[in-house]
PDB file of C-alpha atoms in Angstrom:
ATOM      1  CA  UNK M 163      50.445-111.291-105.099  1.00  0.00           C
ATOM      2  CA  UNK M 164      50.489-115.350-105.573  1.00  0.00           C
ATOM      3  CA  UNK M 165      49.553-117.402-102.816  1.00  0.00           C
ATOM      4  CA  UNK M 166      52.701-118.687-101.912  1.00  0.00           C
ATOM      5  CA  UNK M 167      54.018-114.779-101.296  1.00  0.00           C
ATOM      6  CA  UNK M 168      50.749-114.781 -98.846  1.00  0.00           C
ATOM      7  CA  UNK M 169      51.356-117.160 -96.861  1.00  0.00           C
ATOM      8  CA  UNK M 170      55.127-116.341 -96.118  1.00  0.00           C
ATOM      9  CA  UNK M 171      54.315-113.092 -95.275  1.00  0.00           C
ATOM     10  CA  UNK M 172      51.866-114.297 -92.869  1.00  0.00           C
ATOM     11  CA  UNK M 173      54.210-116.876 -91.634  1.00  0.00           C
ATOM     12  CA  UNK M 174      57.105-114.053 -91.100  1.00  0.00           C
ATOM     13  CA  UNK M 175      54.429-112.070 -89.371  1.00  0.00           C
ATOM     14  CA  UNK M 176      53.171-114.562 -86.952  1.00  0.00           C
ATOM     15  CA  UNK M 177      56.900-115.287 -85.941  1.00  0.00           C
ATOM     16  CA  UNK M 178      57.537-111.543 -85.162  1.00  0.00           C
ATOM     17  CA  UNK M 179      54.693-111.332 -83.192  1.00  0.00           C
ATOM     18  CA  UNK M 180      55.971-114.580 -81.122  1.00  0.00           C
ATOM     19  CA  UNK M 181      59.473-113.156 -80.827  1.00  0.00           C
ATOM     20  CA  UNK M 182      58.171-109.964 -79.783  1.00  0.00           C
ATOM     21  CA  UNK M 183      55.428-111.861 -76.903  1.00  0.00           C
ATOM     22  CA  UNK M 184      58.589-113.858 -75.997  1.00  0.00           C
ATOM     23  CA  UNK M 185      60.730-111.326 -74.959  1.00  0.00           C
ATOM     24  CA  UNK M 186      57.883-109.112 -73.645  1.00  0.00           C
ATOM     25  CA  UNK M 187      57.385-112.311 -71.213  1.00  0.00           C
ATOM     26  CA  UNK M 188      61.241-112.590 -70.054  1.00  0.00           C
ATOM     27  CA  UNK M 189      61.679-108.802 -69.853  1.00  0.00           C
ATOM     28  CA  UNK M 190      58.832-108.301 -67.439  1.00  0.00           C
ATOM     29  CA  UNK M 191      60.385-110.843 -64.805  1.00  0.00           C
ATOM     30  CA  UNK M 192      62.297-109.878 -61.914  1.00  0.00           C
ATOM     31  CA  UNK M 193      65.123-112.327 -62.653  1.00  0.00           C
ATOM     32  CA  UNK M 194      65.401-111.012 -66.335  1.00  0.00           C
ATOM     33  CA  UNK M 195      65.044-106.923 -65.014  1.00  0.00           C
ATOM     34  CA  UNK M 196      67.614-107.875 -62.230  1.00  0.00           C
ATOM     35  CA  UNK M 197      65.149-106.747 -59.446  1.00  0.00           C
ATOM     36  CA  UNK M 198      66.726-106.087 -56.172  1.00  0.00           C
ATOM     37  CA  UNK M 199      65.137-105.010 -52.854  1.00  0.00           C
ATOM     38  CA  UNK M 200      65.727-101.461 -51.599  1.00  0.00           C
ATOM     39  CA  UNK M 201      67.418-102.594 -48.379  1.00  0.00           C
ATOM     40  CA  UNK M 202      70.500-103.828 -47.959  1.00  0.00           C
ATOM     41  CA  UNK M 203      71.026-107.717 -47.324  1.00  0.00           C
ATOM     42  CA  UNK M 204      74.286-109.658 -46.502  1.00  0.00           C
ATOM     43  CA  UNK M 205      74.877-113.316 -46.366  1.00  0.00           C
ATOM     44  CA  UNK M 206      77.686-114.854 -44.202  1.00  0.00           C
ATOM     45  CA  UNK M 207      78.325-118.626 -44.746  1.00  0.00           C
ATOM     46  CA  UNK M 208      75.825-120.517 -45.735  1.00  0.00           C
ATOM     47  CA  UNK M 209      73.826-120.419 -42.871  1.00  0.00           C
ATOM     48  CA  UNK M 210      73.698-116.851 -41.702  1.00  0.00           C
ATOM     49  CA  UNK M 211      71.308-114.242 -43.710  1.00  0.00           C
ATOM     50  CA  UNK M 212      70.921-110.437 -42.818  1.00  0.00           C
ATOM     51  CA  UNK M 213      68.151-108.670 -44.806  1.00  0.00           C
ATOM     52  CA  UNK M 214      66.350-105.597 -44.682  1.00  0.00           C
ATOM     53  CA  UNK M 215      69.347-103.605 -43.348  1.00  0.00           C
ATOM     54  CA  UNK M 216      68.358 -99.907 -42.463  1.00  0.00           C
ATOM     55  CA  UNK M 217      69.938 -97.617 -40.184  1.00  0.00           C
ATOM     56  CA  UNK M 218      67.330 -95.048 -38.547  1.00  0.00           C
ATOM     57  CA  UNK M 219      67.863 -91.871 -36.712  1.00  0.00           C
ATOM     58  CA  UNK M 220      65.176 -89.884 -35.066  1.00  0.00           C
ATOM     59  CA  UNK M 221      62.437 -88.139 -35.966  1.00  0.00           C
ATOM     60  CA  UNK M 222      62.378 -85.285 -38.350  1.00  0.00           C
ATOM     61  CA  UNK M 223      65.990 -85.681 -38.760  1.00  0.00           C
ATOM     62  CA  UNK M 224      67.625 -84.686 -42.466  1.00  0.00           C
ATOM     63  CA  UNK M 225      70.708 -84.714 -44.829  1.00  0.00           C
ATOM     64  CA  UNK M 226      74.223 -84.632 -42.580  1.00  0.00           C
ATOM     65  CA  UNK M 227      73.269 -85.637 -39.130  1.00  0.00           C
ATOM     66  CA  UNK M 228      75.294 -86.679 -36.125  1.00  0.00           C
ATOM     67  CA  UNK M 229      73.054 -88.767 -33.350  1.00  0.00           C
ATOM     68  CA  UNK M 230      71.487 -91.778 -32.045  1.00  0.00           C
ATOM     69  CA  UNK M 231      70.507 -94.179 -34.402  1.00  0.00           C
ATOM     70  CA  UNK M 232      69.104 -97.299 -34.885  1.00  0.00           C
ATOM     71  CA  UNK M 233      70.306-100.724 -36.780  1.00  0.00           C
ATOM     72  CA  UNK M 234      67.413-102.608 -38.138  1.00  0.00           C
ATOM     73  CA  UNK M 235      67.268-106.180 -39.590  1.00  0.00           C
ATOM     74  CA  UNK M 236      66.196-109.672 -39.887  1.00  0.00           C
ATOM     75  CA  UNK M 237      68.690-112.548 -39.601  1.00  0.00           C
ATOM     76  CA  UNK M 238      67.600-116.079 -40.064  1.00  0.00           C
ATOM     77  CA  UNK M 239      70.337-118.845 -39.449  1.00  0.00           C
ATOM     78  CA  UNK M 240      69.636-122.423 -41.675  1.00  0.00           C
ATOM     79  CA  UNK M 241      72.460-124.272 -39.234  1.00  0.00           C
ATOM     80  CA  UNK M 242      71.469-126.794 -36.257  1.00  0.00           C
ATOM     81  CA  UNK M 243      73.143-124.217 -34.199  1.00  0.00           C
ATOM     82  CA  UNK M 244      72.341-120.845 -32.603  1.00  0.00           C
ATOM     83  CA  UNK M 245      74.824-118.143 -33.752  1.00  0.00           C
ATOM     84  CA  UNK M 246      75.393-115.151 -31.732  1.00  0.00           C
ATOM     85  CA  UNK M 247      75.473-111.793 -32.797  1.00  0.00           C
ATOM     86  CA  UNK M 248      78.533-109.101 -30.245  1.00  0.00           C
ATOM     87  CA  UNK M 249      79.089-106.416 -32.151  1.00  0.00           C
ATOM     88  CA  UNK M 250      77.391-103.523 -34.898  1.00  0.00           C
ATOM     89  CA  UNK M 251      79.232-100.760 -35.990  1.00  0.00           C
ATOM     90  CA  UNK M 252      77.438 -98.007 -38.065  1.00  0.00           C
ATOM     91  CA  UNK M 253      80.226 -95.516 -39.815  1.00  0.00           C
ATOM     92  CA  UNK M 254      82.512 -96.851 -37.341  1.00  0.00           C
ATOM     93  CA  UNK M 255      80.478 -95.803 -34.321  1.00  0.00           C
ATOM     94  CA  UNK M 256      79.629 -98.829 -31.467  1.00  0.00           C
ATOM     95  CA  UNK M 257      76.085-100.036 -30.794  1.00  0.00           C
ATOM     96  CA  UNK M 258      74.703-101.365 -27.693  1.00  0.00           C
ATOM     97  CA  UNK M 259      72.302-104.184 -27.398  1.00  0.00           C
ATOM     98  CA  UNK M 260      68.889-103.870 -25.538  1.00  0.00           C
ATOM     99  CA  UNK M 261      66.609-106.573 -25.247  1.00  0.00           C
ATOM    100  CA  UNK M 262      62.797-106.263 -25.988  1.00  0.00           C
ATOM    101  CA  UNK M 263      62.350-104.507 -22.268  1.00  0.00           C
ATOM    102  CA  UNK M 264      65.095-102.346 -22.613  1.00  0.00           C
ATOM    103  CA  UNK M 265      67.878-104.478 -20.093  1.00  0.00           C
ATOM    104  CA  UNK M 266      71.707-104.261 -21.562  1.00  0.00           C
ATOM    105  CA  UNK M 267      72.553-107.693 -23.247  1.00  0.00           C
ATOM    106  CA  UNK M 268      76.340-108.390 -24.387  1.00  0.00           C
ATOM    107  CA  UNK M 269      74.785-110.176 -27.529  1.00  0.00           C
ATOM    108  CA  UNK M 270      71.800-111.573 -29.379  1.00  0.00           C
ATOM    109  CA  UNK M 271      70.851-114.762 -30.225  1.00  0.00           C
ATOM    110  CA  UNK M 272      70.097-115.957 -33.223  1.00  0.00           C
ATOM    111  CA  UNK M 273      68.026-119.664 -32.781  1.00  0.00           C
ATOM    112  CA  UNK M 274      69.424-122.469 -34.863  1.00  0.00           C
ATOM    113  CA  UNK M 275      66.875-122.920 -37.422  1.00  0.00           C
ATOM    114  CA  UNK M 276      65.259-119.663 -36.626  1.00  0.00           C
ATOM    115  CA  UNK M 277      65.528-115.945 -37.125  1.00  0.00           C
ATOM    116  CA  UNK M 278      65.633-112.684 -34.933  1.00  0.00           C
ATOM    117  CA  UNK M 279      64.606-109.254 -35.737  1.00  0.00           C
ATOM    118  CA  UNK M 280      66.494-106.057 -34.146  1.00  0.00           C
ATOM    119  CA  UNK M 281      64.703-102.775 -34.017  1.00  0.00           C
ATOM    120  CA  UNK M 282      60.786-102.340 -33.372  1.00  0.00           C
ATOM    121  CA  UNK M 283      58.594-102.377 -31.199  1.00  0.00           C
ATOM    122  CA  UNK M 284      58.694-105.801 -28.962  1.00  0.00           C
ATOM    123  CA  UNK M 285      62.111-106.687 -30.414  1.00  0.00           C
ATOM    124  CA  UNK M 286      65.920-106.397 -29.077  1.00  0.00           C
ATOM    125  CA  UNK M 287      67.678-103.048 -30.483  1.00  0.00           C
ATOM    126  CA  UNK M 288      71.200-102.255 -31.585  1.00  0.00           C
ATOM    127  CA  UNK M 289      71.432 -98.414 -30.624  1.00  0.00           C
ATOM    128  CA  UNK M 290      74.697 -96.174 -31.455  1.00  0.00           C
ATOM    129  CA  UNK M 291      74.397 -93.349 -29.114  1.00  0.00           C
ATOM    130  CA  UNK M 292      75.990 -91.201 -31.714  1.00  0.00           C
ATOM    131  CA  UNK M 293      76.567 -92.028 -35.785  1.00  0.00           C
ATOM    132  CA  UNK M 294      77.434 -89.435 -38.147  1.00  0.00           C
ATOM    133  CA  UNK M 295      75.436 -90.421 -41.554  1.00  0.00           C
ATOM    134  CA  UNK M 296      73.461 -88.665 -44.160  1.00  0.00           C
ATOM    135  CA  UNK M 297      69.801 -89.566 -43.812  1.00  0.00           C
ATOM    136  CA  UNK M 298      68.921 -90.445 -47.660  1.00  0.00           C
ATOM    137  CA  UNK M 299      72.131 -91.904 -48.335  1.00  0.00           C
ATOM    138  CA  UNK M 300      74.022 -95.018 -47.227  1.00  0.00           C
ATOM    139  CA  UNK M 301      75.965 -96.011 -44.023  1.00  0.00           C
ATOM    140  CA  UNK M 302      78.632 -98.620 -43.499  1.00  0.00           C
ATOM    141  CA  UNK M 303      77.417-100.946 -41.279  1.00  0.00           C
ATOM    142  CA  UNK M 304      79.287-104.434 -39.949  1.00  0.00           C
ATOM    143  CA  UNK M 305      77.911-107.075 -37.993  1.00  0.00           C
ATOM    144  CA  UNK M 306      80.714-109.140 -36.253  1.00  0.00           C
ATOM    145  CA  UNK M 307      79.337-112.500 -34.932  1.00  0.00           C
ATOM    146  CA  UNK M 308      81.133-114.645 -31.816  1.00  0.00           C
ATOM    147  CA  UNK M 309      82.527-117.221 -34.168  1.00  0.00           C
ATOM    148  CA  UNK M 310      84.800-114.506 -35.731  1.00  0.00           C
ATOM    149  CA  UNK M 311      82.939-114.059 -38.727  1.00  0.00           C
ATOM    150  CA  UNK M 312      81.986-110.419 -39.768  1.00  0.00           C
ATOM    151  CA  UNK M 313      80.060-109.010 -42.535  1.00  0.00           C
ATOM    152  CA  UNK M 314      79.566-105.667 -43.642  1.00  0.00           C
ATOM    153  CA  UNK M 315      76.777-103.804 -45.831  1.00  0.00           C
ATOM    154  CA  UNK M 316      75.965-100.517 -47.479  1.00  0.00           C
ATOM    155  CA  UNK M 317      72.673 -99.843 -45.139  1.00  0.00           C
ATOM    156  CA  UNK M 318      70.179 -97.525 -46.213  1.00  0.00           C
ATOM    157  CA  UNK M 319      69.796 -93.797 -43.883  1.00  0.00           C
ATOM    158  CA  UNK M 320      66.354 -93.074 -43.071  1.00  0.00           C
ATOM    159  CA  UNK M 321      64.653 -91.356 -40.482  1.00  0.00           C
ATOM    160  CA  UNK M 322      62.363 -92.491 -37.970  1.00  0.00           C
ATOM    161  CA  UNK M 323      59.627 -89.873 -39.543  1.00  0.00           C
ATOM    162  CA  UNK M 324      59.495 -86.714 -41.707  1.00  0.00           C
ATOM    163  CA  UNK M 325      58.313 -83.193 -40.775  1.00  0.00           C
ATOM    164  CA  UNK M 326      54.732 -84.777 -41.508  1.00  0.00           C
ATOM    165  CA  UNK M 327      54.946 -87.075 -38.505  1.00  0.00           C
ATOM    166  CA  UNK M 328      54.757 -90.016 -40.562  1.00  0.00           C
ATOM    167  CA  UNK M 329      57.507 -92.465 -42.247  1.00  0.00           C
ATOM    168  CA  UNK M 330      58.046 -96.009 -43.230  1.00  0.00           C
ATOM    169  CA  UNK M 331      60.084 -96.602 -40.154  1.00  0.00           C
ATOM    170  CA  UNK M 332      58.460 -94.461 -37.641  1.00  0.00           C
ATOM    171  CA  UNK M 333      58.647 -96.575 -34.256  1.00  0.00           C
ATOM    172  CA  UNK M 334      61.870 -97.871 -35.022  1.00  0.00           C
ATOM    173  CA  UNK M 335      64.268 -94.852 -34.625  1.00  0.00           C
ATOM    174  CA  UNK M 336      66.111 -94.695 -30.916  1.00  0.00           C
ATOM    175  CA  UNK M 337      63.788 -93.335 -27.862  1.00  0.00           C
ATOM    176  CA  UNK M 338      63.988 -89.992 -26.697  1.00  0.00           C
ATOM    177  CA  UNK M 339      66.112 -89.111 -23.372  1.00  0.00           C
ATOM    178  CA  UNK M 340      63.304 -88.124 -21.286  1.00  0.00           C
ATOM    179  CA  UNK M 341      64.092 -84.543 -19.558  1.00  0.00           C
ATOM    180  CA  UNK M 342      64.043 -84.020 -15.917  1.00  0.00           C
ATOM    181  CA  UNK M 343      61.831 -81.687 -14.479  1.00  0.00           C
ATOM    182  CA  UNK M 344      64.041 -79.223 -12.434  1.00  0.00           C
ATOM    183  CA  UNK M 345      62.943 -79.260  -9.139  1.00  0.00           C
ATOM    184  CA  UNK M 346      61.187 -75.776  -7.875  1.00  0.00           C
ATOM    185  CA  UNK M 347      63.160 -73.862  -5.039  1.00  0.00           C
ATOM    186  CA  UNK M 348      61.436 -71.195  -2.255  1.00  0.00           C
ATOM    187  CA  UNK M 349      63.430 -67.833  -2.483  1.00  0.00           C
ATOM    188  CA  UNK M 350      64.454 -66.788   1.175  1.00  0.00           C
ATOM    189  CA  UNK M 351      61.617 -64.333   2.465  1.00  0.00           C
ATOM    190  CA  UNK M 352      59.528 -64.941  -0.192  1.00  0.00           C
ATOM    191  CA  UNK M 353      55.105 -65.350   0.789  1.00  0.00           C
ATOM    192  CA  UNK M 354      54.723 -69.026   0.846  1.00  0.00           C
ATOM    193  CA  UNK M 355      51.765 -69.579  -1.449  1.00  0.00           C
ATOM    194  CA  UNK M 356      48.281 -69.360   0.046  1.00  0.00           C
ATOM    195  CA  UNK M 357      49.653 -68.006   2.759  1.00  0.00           C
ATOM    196  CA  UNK M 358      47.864 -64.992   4.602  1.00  0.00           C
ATOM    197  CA  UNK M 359      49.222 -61.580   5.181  1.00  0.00           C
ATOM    198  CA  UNK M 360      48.267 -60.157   8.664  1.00  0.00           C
ATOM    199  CA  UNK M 361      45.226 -58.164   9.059  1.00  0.00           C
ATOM    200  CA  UNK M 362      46.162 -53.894   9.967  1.00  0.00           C
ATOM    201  CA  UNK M 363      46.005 -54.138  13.471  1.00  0.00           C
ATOM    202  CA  UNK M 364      46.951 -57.954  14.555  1.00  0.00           C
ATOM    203  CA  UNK M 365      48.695 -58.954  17.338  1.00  0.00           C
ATOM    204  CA  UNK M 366      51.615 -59.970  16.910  1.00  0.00           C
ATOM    205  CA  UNK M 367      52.523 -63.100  19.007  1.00  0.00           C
ATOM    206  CA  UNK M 368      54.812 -62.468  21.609  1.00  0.00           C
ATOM    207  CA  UNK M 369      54.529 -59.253  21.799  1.00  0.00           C
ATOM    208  CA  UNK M 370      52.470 -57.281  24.455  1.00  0.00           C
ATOM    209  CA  UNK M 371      48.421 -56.316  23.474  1.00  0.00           C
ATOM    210  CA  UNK M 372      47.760 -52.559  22.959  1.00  0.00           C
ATOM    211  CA  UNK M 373      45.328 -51.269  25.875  1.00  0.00           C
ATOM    212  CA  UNK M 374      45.792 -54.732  28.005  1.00  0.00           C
ATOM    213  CA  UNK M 375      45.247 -54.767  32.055  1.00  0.00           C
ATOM    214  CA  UNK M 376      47.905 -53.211  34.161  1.00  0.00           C
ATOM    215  CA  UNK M 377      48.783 -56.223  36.722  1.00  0.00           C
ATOM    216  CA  UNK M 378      48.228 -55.496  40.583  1.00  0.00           C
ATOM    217  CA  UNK M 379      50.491 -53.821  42.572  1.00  0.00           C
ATOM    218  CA  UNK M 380      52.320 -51.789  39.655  1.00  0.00           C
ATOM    219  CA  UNK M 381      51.312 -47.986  38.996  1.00  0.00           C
ATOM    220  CA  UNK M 382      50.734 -46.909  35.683  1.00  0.00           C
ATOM    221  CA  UNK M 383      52.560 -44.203  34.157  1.00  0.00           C
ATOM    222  CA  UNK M 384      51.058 -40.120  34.630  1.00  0.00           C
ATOM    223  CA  UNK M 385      49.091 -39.014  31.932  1.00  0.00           C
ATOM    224  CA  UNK M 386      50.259 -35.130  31.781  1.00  0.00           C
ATOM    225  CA  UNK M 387      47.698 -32.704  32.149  1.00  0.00           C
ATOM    226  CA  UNK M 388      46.290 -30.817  28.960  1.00  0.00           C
ATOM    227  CA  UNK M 389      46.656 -27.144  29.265  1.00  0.00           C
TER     228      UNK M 389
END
């Protein structure tokens, strides 16, 4: 093989290699592999942004489930003004606001310049008292704001935990009910505990002692004879 034939298979080599590095480089990026993030996120205007959208029921719940659930997300707001957040809806079913201590609120705040997060530990909640949803799948959730403007997303179903006790979101599901203690009752002529019977033989009060003192003055009644 001349020389010339050489070096232009070399050169054809070396620019197959480049291509190949090239594309190796752009495929591996997230803007070339269209990476997205496994929550939902929303934007409203073009100061309000709602990420990390999750709906979560309670623990150990599975596949079609009607219940309390959670609404969790982060919204930052770019504007010089606060924005207010009135209303959630998860699969059509109303949430009620909560702030960090558990005391109703008819709205939450969001700072201008700032950002709030609902659900967890420390944070307001959004809680719907009872959501039908499939825990694995997706919800429909909308967030209506005071200015009128309303935004809905596809949220992702998980539960608080598994049957394992543990879960990406435990802590954040809605809180337990907790159960009254029924109060105990005394059944009429029943022994009051730790009480003690009377011993064979006890006087009774009230009533007159066996073998006591006749008084003065009275007779007591014959004994008959034994024959």
């Amino acid at each position: 093989m001349s020389r010339s034939l050489r070096r232009g298979s070399i050169a054809a080599l070396a620019a197959i290699a480049i291509a190949s590095l090239s594309s190796c480089a752009a495929g591996n990026t997230p803007d070339t592999l269209q990476i997205k993030p496994d929550n939902a996120a929303a934007t409203l205007g073009t100061n309000l942004r709602l990420n990390n959208i999750v709906v979560v029921t309670g623990e150990g719940a599975s596949g079609d489930h009607t219940g309390p659930a959670n609404v969790v997300v982060n919204i930052a707001n770019t504007a010089d003004a606060p924005a207010e957040l009135q209303s959630v809806t998860v699969g059509g079913a109303a949430t009620t606001f909560a702030d960090a201590a558990g005391a109703p609120l008819s709205g939450i705040v969001v700072p201008a310049r700032g950002a709030v997060v609902i659900g967890g530990q420390g944070n307001p909640s959004a809680t719907a008292a009872s959501a039908t949803v499939h825990v694995g799948g997706f919800a429909p959730t909308v967030f209506t704001f005071k200015d009128g403007q309303k935004v809905e997303a596809q949220a992702a179903v998980s539960p608080d935990s598994g049957a394992d006790g543990r879960g990406l979101y435990k802590g954040f599901g809605p809180t337990p009910s907790p159960t009254a203690t029924p109060a105990k009752t005394t059944t009429p002529g029943a022994a009051t505990p730790g009480a003690t019977a009377p011993a064979p033989g006890a006087t009774t009060p009230g009533a007159p002692a066996t073998g006591a003192a006749v008084p003065a003055g009275t007779t007591a009644p014959a004994v008959p004879a034994a024959h």
